[in-house]
């Protein structure tokens, strides 16, 4: 029985000693010889494996790895550029808002400047009209009436309003009736 057991183990040992060990030794020796000759065995094996239909799914070539690395790098660059674009758009909208705010401030200041200029002009005209009214009060009615008749209606009305009522009545009394009536209706009526 002991001989039968040895015989059963012998074929397995025989297989390893006769087939597997010499095959591994021969492959190692072939690998060393090819490497000494300058052949890149691993690259050749990769090329052959990539062309073999079923094995090509498990093995990726250097070109595929390089392409994948390049794709990953480009995706990272795109992502970085997208975030930079978003940041610049946010800065742009902030600056546009600041510009709009400054434009509104400019418009307000221009309106205030225009208003104050108009007020100054009105004050100046009022001061001139008051000064002219004082001059006409010091004049004789016969001298003042023809001058006021030939003035612009608006200026004539402003002057007559600033002159005291007795003097105004005397000046209107010396004027032509038609002109006096027209000026009186403009003074008393709505403007």
JSON list of C-alpha atoms in Angstrom, two decimals:
[
{"chain": "A", "resi": 1, "resn": "UNK", "atom": "CA", "xyz": [0.00, 0.00, 0.00]},
{"chain": "A", "resi": 2, "resn": "UNK", "atom": "CA", "xyz": [2.83, 2.35, 0.71]},
{"chain": "A", "resi": 3, "resn": "UNK", "atom": "CA", "xyz": [4.05, 1.88, -2.81]},
{"chain": "A", "resi": 4, "resn": "UNK", "atom": "CA", "xyz": [0.65, 2.80, -4.19]},
{"chain": "A", "resi": 5, "resn": "UNK", "atom": "CA", "xyz": [0.64, 6.06, -2.21]},
{"chain": "A", "resi": 6, "resn": "UNK", "atom": "CA", "xyz": [4.06, 6.98, -3.51]},
{"chain": "A", "resi": 7, "resn": "UNK", "atom": "CA", "xyz": [3.00, 6.26, -7.04]},
{"chain": "A", "resi": 8, "resn": "UNK", "atom": "CA", "xyz": [-0.01, 8.55, -6.66]},
{"chain": "A", "resi": 9, "resn": "UNK", "atom": "CA", "xyz": [2.15, 11.43, -5.43]},
{"chain": "A", "resi": 10, "resn": "UNK", "atom": "CA", "xyz": [4.81, 10.77, -7.97]},
{"chain": "A", "resi": 11, "resn": "UNK", "atom": "CA", "xyz": [2.77, 11.95, -10.98]},
{"chain": "A", "resi": 12, "resn": "UNK", "atom": "CA", "xyz": [2.10, 15.31, -9.29]},
{"chain": "A", "resi": 13, "resn": "UNK", "atom": "CA", "xyz": [5.73, 15.66, -8.29]},
{"chain": "A", "resi": 14, "resn": "UNK", "atom": "CA", "xyz": [6.77, 14.46, -11.71]},
{"chain": "A", "resi": 15, "resn": "UNK", "atom": "CA", "xyz": [4.56, 17.14, -13.35]},
{"chain": "A", "resi": 16, "resn": "UNK", "atom": "CA", "xyz": [6.12, 19.94, -11.26]},
{"chain": "A", "resi": 17, "resn": "UNK", "atom": "CA", "xyz": [9.68, 18.69, -11.61]},
{"chain": "A", "resi": 18, "resn": "UNK", "atom": "CA", "xyz": [9.55, 17.81, -15.28]},
{"chain": "A", "resi": 19, "resn": "UNK", "atom": "CA", "xyz": [7.18, 20.46, -16.72]},
{"chain": "A", "resi": 20, "resn": "UNK", "atom": "CA", "xyz": [6.69, 23.47, -14.43]},
{"chain": "A", "resi": 21, "resn": "UNK", "atom": "CA", "xyz": [10.23, 23.98, -13.07]},
{"chain": "A", "resi": 22, "resn": "UNK", "atom": "CA", "xyz": [11.99, 23.68, -16.46]},
{"chain": "A", "resi": 23, "resn": "UNK", "atom": "CA", "xyz": [9.38, 25.92, -18.09]},
{"chain": "A", "resi": 24, "resn": "UNK", "atom": "CA", "xyz": [9.85, 28.64, -15.45]},
{"chain": "A", "resi": 25, "resn": "UNK", "atom": "CA", "xyz": [13.64, 28.27, -15.77]},
{"chain": "A", "resi": 26, "resn": "UNK", "atom": "CA", "xyz": [13.50, 28.49, -19.57]},
{"chain": "A", "resi": 27, "resn": "UNK", "atom": "CA", "xyz": [11.20, 31.55, -19.44]},
{"chain": "A", "resi": 28, "resn": "UNK", "atom": "CA", "xyz": [13.49, 33.28, -16.94]},
{"chain": "A", "resi": 29, "resn": "UNK", "atom": "CA", "xyz": [16.55, 32.48, -19.04]},
{"chain": "A", "resi": 30, "resn": "UNK", "atom": "CA", "xyz": [14.77, 33.72, -22.19]},
{"chain": "A", "resi": 31, "resn": "UNK", "atom": "CA", "xyz": [13.74, 36.93, -20.37]},
{"chain": "A", "resi": 32, "resn": "UNK", "atom": "CA", "xyz": [17.32, 37.61, -19.26]},
{"chain": "A", "resi": 33, "resn": "UNK", "atom": "CA", "xyz": [18.76, 36.91, -22.73]},
{"chain": "A", "resi": 34, "resn": "UNK", "atom": "CA", "xyz": [16.20, 39.17, -24.44]},
{"chain": "A", "resi": 35, "resn": "UNK", "atom": "CA", "xyz": [16.82, 41.97, -21.95]},
{"chain": "A", "resi": 36, "resn": "UNK", "atom": "CA", "xyz": [20.58, 41.71, -22.55]},
{"chain": "A", "resi": 37, "resn": "UNK", "atom": "CA", "xyz": [19.88, 41.97, -26.30]},
{"chain": "A", "resi": 38, "resn": "UNK", "atom": "CA", "xyz": [18.02, 45.25, -25.69]},
{"chain": "A", "resi": 39, "resn": "UNK", "atom": "CA", "xyz": [14.47, 44.03, -26.25]},
{"chain": "A", "resi": 40, "resn": "UNK", "atom": "CA", "xyz": [11.85, 45.50, -23.92]},
{"chain": "A", "resi": 41, "resn": "UNK", "atom": "CA", "xyz": [10.05, 42.27, -23.12]},
{"chain": "A", "resi": 42, "resn": "UNK", "atom": "CA", "xyz": [7.36, 43.85, -20.96]},
{"chain": "A", "resi": 43, "resn": "UNK", "atom": "CA", "xyz": [6.40, 46.33, -23.67]},
{"chain": "A", "resi": 44, "resn": "UNK", "atom": "CA", "xyz": [6.22, 43.56, -26.27]},
{"chain": "A", "resi": 45, "resn": "UNK", "atom": "CA", "xyz": [4.12, 41.46, -23.90]},
{"chain": "A", "resi": 46, "resn": "UNK", "atom": "CA", "xyz": [1.83, 44.42, -23.34]},
{"chain": "A", "resi": 47, "resn": "UNK", "atom": "CA", "xyz": [1.43, 44.93, -27.11]},
{"chain": "A", "resi": 48, "resn": "UNK", "atom": "CA", "xyz": [0.66, 41.26, -27.71]},
{"chain": "A", "resi": 49, "resn": "UNK", "atom": "CA", "xyz": [-1.77, 41.19, -24.77]},
{"chain": "A", "resi": 50, "resn": "UNK", "atom": "CA", "xyz": [-3.58, 44.30, -26.02]},
{"chain": "A", "resi": 51, "resn": "UNK", "atom": "CA", "xyz": [-4.09, 42.63, -29.42]},
{"chain": "A", "resi": 52, "resn": "UNK", "atom": "CA", "xyz": [-5.39, 39.41, -27.94]},
{"chain": "A", "resi": 53, "resn": "UNK", "atom": "CA", "xyz": [-9.21, 39.67, -27.80]},
{"chain": "A", "resi": 54, "resn": "UNK", "atom": "CA", "xyz": [-10.02, 38.52, -24.27]},
{"chain": "A", "resi": 55, "resn": "UNK", "atom": "CA", "xyz": [-6.75, 39.50, -22.58]},
{"chain": "A", "resi": 56, "resn": "UNK", "atom": "CA", "xyz": [-6.90, 43.07, -23.98]},
{"chain": "A", "resi": 57, "resn": "UNK", "atom": "CA", "xyz": [-9.75, 43.89, -21.60]},
{"chain": "A", "resi": 58, "resn": "UNK", "atom": "CA", "xyz": [-7.53, 43.18, -18.58]},
{"chain": "A", "resi": 59, "resn": "UNK", "atom": "CA", "xyz": [-4.35, 44.82, -19.84]},
{"chain": "A", "resi": 60, "resn": "UNK", "atom": "CA", "xyz": [-4.04, 48.53, -20.47]},
{"chain": "A", "resi": 61, "resn": "UNK", "atom": "CA", "xyz": [-1.29, 49.78, -22.74]},
{"chain": "A", "resi": 62, "resn": "UNK", "atom": "CA", "xyz": [1.08, 52.65, -22.01]},
{"chain": "A", "resi": 63, "resn": "UNK", "atom": "CA", "xyz": [-0.71, 54.78, -24.58]},
{"chain": "A", "resi": 64, "resn": "UNK", "atom": "CA", "xyz": [-4.02, 54.15, -22.85]},
{"chain": "A", "resi": 65, "resn": "UNK", "atom": "CA", "xyz": [-2.49, 55.03, -19.48]},
{"chain": "A", "resi": 66, "resn": "UNK", "atom": "CA", "xyz": [-0.91, 58.17, -20.96]},
{"chain": "A", "resi": 67, "resn": "UNK", "atom": "CA", "xyz": [-4.20, 59.10, -22.62]},
{"chain": "A", "resi": 68, "resn": "UNK", "atom": "CA", "xyz": [-6.06, 58.56, -19.34]},
{"chain": "A", "resi": 69, "resn": "UNK", "atom": "CA", "xyz": [-3.50, 60.66, -17.45]},
{"chain": "A", "resi": 70, "resn": "UNK", "atom": "CA", "xyz": [-3.78, 63.42, -20.07]},
{"chain": "A", "resi": 71, "resn": "UNK", "atom": "CA", "xyz": [-7.59, 63.25, -19.91]},
{"chain": "A", "resi": 72, "resn": "UNK", "atom": "CA", "xyz": [-7.51, 63.53, -16.12]},
{"chain": "A", "resi": 73, "resn": "UNK", "atom": "CA", "xyz": [-5.07, 66.46, -16.32]},
{"chain": "A", "resi": 74, "resn": "UNK", "atom": "CA", "xyz": [-7.21, 68.26, -18.90]},
{"chain": "A", "resi": 75, "resn": "UNK", "atom": "CA", "xyz": [-10.36, 67.68, -16.85]},
{"chain": "A", "resi": 76, "resn": "UNK", "atom": "CA", "xyz": [-8.59, 69.19, -13.83]},
{"chain": "A", "resi": 77, "resn": "UNK", "atom": "CA", "xyz": [-7.53, 72.19, -15.94]},
{"chain": "A", "resi": 78, "resn": "UNK", "atom": "CA", "xyz": [-11.10, 72.62, -17.22]},
{"chain": "A", "resi": 79, "resn": "UNK", "atom": "CA", "xyz": [-12.47, 72.42, -13.69]},
{"chain": "A", "resi": 80, "resn": "UNK", "atom": "CA", "xyz": [-9.92, 74.98, -12.50]},
{"chain": "A", "resi": 81, "resn": "UNK", "atom": "CA", "xyz": [-10.74, 77.28, -15.42]},
{"chain": "A", "resi": 82, "resn": "UNK", "atom": "CA", "xyz": [-14.48, 76.95, -14.75]},
{"chain": "A", "resi": 83, "resn": "UNK", "atom": "CA", "xyz": [-14.02, 77.95, -11.12]},
{"chain": "A", "resi": 84, "resn": "UNK", "atom": "CA", "xyz": [-11.83, 80.87, -12.19]},
{"chain": "A", "resi": 85, "resn": "UNK", "atom": "CA", "xyz": [-14.49, 81.96, -14.72]},
{"chain": "A", "resi": 86, "resn": "UNK", "atom": "CA", "xyz": [-17.16, 81.83, -12.01]},
{"chain": "A", "resi": 87, "resn": "UNK", "atom": "CA", "xyz": [-14.96, 83.89, -9.70]},
{"chain": "A", "resi": 88, "resn": "UNK", "atom": "CA", "xyz": [-14.29, 86.48, -12.42]},
{"chain": "A", "resi": 89, "resn": "UNK", "atom": "CA", "xyz": [-18.00, 86.66, -13.29]},
{"chain": "A", "resi": 90, "resn": "UNK", "atom": "CA", "xyz": [-18.79, 87.29, -9.62]},
{"chain": "A", "resi": 91, "resn": "UNK", "atom": "CA", "xyz": [-16.15, 90.03, -9.49]},
{"chain": "A", "resi": 92, "resn": "UNK", "atom": "CA", "xyz": [-17.53, 91.48, -12.72]},
{"chain": "A", "resi": 93, "resn": "UNK", "atom": "CA", "xyz": [-21.09, 91.60, -11.38]},
{"chain": "A", "resi": 94, "resn": "UNK", "atom": "CA", "xyz": [-19.81, 93.22, -8.15]},
{"chain": "A", "resi": 95, "resn": "UNK", "atom": "CA", "xyz": [-17.99, 95.87, -10.16]},
{"chain": "A", "resi": 96, "resn": "UNK", "atom": "CA", "xyz": [-21.04, 96.45, -12.38]},
{"chain": "A", "resi": 97, "resn": "UNK", "atom": "CA", "xyz": [-23.15, 96.95, -9.26]},
{"chain": "A", "resi": 98, "resn": "UNK", "atom": "CA", "xyz": [-20.59, 99.44, -7.92]},
{"chain": "A", "resi": 99, "resn": "UNK", "atom": "CA", "xyz": [-20.58, 101.25, -11.27]},
{"chain": "A", "resi": 100, "resn": "UNK", "atom": "CA", "xyz": [-24.40, 101.44, -11.25]},
{"chain": "A", "resi": 101, "resn": "UNK", "atom": "CA", "xyz": [-24.33, 102.80, -7.70]},
{"chain": "A", "resi": 102, "resn": "UNK", "atom": "CA", "xyz": [-21.72, 105.40, -8.66]},
{"chain": "A", "resi": 103, "resn": "UNK", "atom": "CA", "xyz": [-23.74, 106.38, -11.75]},
{"chain": "A", "resi": 104, "resn": "UNK", "atom": "CA", "xyz": [-26.81, 106.90, -9.57]},
{"chain": "A", "resi": 105, "resn": "UNK", "atom": "CA", "xyz": [-24.74, 109.02, -7.18]},
{"chain": "A", "resi": 106, "resn": "UNK", "atom": "CA", "xyz": [-23.45, 111.05, -10.13]},
{"chain": "A", "resi": 107, "resn": "UNK", "atom": "CA", "xyz": [-27.00, 111.58, -11.40]},
{"chain": "A", "resi": 108, "resn": "UNK", "atom": "CA", "xyz": [-28.15, 112.72, -7.94]},
{"chain": "A", "resi": 109, "resn": "UNK", "atom": "CA", "xyz": [-25.22, 115.10, -7.61]},
{"chain": "A", "resi": 110, "resn": "UNK", "atom": "CA", "xyz": [-25.79, 116.49, -11.10]},
{"chain": "A", "resi": 111, "resn": "UNK", "atom": "CA", "xyz": [-29.47, 117.02, -10.27]},
{"chain": "A", "resi": 112, "resn": "UNK", "atom": "CA", "xyz": [-28.50, 118.79, -7.04]},
{"chain": "A", "resi": 113, "resn": "UNK", "atom": "CA", "xyz": [-25.97, 120.91, -8.90]},
{"chain": "A", "resi": 114, "resn": "UNK", "atom": "CA", "xyz": [-28.51, 121.78, -11.57]},
{"chain": "A", "resi": 115, "resn": "UNK", "atom": "CA", "xyz": [-31.12, 122.57, -8.93]},
{"chain": "A", "resi": 116, "resn": "UNK", "atom": "CA", "xyz": [-28.73, 124.79, -6.99]},
{"chain": "A", "resi": 117, "resn": "UNK", "atom": "CA", "xyz": [-27.68, 126.51, -10.22]},
{"chain": "A", "resi": 118, "resn": "UNK", "atom": "CA", "xyz": [-31.34, 127.14, -11.06]},
{"chain": "A", "resi": 119, "resn": "UNK", "atom": "CA", "xyz": [-31.96, 128.40, -7.53]},
{"chain": "A", "resi": 120, "resn": "UNK", "atom": "CA", "xyz": [-28.99, 130.74, -7.85]},
{"chain": "A", "resi": 121, "resn": "UNK", "atom": "CA", "xyz": [-30.25, 131.95, -11.23]},
{"chain": "A", "resi": 122, "resn": "UNK", "atom": "CA", "xyz": [-33.72, 132.52, -9.80]},
{"chain": "A", "resi": 123, "resn": "UNK", "atom": "CA", "xyz": [-32.26, 134.32, -6.79]},
{"chain": "A", "resi": 124, "resn": "UNK", "atom": "CA", "xyz": [-30.13, 136.43, -9.06]},
{"chain": "A", "resi": 125, "resn": "UNK", "atom": "CA", "xyz": [-33.13, 137.27, -11.23]},
{"chain": "A", "resi": 126, "resn": "UNK", "atom": "CA", "xyz": [-35.20, 138.02, -8.14]},
{"chain": "A", "resi": 127, "resn": "UNK", "atom": "CA", "xyz": [-32.44, 140.25, -6.79]},
{"chain": "A", "resi": 128, "resn": "UNK", "atom": "CA", "xyz": [-32.17, 142.04, -10.13]},
{"chain": "A", "resi": 129, "resn": "UNK", "atom": "CA", "xyz": [-35.95, 142.38, -10.37]},
{"chain": "A", "resi": 130, "resn": "UNK", "atom": "CA", "xyz": [-36.09, 143.77, -6.81]},
{"chain": "A", "resi": 131, "resn": "UNK", "atom": "CA", "xyz": [-33.30, 146.22, -7.59]},
{"chain": "A", "resi": 132, "resn": "UNK", "atom": "CA", "xyz": [-35.04, 147.29, -10.79]},
{"chain": "A", "resi": 133, "resn": "UNK", "atom": "CA", "xyz": [-38.31, 147.64, -8.87]},
{"chain": "A", "resi": 134, "resn": "UNK", "atom": "CA", "xyz": [-36.61, 150.00, -6.42]},
{"chain": "A", "resi": 135, "resn": "UNK", "atom": "CA", "xyz": [-35.28, 151.99, -9.37]},
{"chain": "A", "resi": 136, "resn": "UNK", "atom": "CA", "xyz": [-38.76, 152.24, -10.88]},
{"chain": "A", "resi": 137, "resn": "UNK", "atom": "CA", "xyz": [-40.24, 153.29, -7.54]},
{"chain": "A", "resi": 138, "resn": "UNK", "atom": "CA", "xyz": [-37.83, 156.19, -7.45]},
{"chain": "A", "resi": 139, "resn": "UNK", "atom": "CA", "xyz": [-38.79, 157.22, -11.02]},
{"chain": "A", "resi": 140, "resn": "UNK", "atom": "CA", "xyz": [-41.67, 159.37, -12.00]},
{"chain": "A", "resi": 141, "resn": "UNK", "atom": "CA", "xyz": [-44.77, 157.42, -13.24]},
{"chain": "A", "resi": 142, "resn": "UNK", "atom": "CA", "xyz": [-44.64, 159.15, -16.66]},
{"chain": "A", "resi": 143, "resn": "UNK", "atom": "CA", "xyz": [-41.04, 157.97, -17.13]},
{"chain": "A", "resi": 144, "resn": "UNK", "atom": "CA", "xyz": [-41.54, 154.41, -15.79]},
{"chain": "A", "resi": 145, "resn": "UNK", "atom": "CA", "xyz": [-44.77, 153.60, -17.71]},
{"chain": "A", "resi": 146, "resn": "UNK", "atom": "CA", "xyz": [-43.33, 153.69, -21.28]},
{"chain": "A", "resi": 147, "resn": "UNK", "atom": "CA", "xyz": [-40.30, 151.64, -20.21]},
{"chain": "A", "resi": 148, "resn": "UNK", "atom": "CA", "xyz": [-42.44, 148.93, -18.59]},
{"chain": "A", "resi": 149, "resn": "UNK", "atom": "CA", "xyz": [-44.81, 148.89, -21.60]},
{"chain": "A", "resi": 150, "resn": "UNK", "atom": "CA", "xyz": [-41.93, 148.01, -23.91]},
{"chain": "A", "resi": 151, "resn": "UNK", "atom": "CA", "xyz": [-40.52, 145.24, -21.61]},
{"chain": "A", "resi": 152, "resn": "UNK", "atom": "CA", "xyz": [-41.11, 141.53, -21.86]},
{"chain": "A", "resi": 153, "resn": "UNK", "atom": "CA", "xyz": [-44.44, 140.71, -20.17]},
{"chain": "A", "resi": 154, "resn": "UNK", "atom": "CA", "xyz": [-42.89, 138.34, -17.63]},
{"chain": "A", "resi": 155, "resn": "UNK", "atom": "CA", "xyz": [-40.29, 140.87, -16.54]},
{"chain": "A", "resi": 156, "resn": "UNK", "atom": "CA", "xyz": [-42.88, 143.66, -16.48]},
{"chain": "A", "resi": 157, "resn": "UNK", "atom": "CA", "xyz": [-45.16, 141.57, -14.24]},
{"chain": "A", "resi": 158, "resn": "UNK", "atom": "CA", "xyz": [-42.26, 140.72, -11.88]},
{"chain": "A", "resi": 159, "resn": "UNK", "atom": "CA", "xyz": [-41.38, 144.42, -11.61]},
{"chain": "A", "resi": 160, "resn": "UNK", "atom": "CA", "xyz": [-44.96, 145.55, -11.05]},
{"chain": "A", "resi": 161, "resn": "UNK", "atom": "CA", "xyz": [-45.47, 142.91, -8.36]},
{"chain": "A", "resi": 162, "resn": "UNK", "atom": "CA", "xyz": [-42.42, 144.16, -6.45]},
{"chain": "A", "resi": 163, "resn": "UNK", "atom": "CA", "xyz": [-43.46, 147.81, -6.64]},
{"chain": "A", "resi": 164, "resn": "UNK", "atom": "CA", "xyz": [-45.78, 149.02, -3.86]},
{"chain": "A", "resi": 165, "resn": "UNK", "atom": "CA", "xyz": [-49.45, 149.15, -4.84]},
{"chain": "A", "resi": 166, "resn": "UNK", "atom": "CA", "xyz": [-49.76, 152.98, -4.89]},
{"chain": "A", "resi": 167, "resn": "UNK", "atom": "CA", "xyz": [-46.81, 153.35, -7.24]},
{"chain": "A", "resi": 168, "resn": "UNK", "atom": "CA", "xyz": [-48.06, 150.38, -9.35]},
{"chain": "A", "resi": 169, "resn": "UNK", "atom": "CA", "xyz": [-51.48, 152.03, -9.71]},
{"chain": "A", "resi": 170, "resn": "UNK", "atom": "CA", "xyz": [-49.91, 155.31, -10.77]},
{"chain": "A", "resi": 171, "resn": "UNK", "atom": "CA", "xyz": [-47.71, 153.59, -13.40]},
{"chain": "A", "resi": 172, "resn": "UNK", "atom": "CA", "xyz": [-50.62, 151.53, -14.77]},
{"chain": "A", "resi": 173, "resn": "UNK", "atom": "CA", "xyz": [-52.73, 154.72, -14.92]},
{"chain": "A", "resi": 174, "resn": "UNK", "atom": "CA", "xyz": [-50.19, 156.43, -17.18]},
{"chain": "A", "resi": 175, "resn": "UNK", "atom": "CA", "xyz": [-49.90, 153.39, -19.56]},
{"chain": "A", "resi": 176, "resn": "UNK", "atom": "CA", "xyz": [-52.13, 152.78, -22.56]},
{"chain": "A", "resi": 177, "resn": "UNK", "atom": "CA", "xyz": [-55.39, 151.29, -21.37]},
{"chain": "A", "resi": 178, "resn": "UNK", "atom": "CA", "xyz": [-55.05, 148.07, -23.36]},
{"chain": "A", "resi": 179, "resn": "UNK", "atom": "CA", "xyz": [-51.52, 147.30, -22.11]},
{"chain": "A", "resi": 180, "resn": "UNK", "atom": "CA", "xyz": [-52.44, 148.25, -18.53]},
{"chain": "A", "resi": 181, "resn": "UNK", "atom": "CA", "xyz": [-55.49, 145.93, -18.64]},
{"chain": "A", "resi": 182, "resn": "UNK", "atom": "CA", "xyz": [-53.44, 143.05, -20.00]},
{"chain": "A", "resi": 183, "resn": "UNK", "atom": "CA", "xyz": [-50.68, 143.45, -17.38]},
{"chain": "A", "resi": 184, "resn": "UNK", "atom": "CA", "xyz": [-53.26, 143.80, -14.59]},
{"chain": "A", "resi": 185, "resn": "UNK", "atom": "CA", "xyz": [-55.03, 140.61, -15.64]},
{"chain": "A", "resi": 186, "resn": "UNK", "atom": "CA", "xyz": [-51.70, 138.78, -15.77]},
{"chain": "A", "resi": 187, "resn": "UNK", "atom": "CA", "xyz": [-50.73, 140.06, -12.32]},
{"chain": "A", "resi": 188, "resn": "UNK", "atom": "CA", "xyz": [-54.02, 139.08, -10.71]},
{"chain": "A", "resi": 189, "resn": "UNK", "atom": "CA", "xyz": [-54.66, 135.91, -12.74]},
{"chain": "A", "resi": 190, "resn": "UNK", "atom": "CA", "xyz": [-53.02, 132.49, -12.41]},
{"chain": "A", "resi": 191, "resn": "UNK", "atom": "CA", "xyz": [-49.70, 131.97, -14.18]}
]
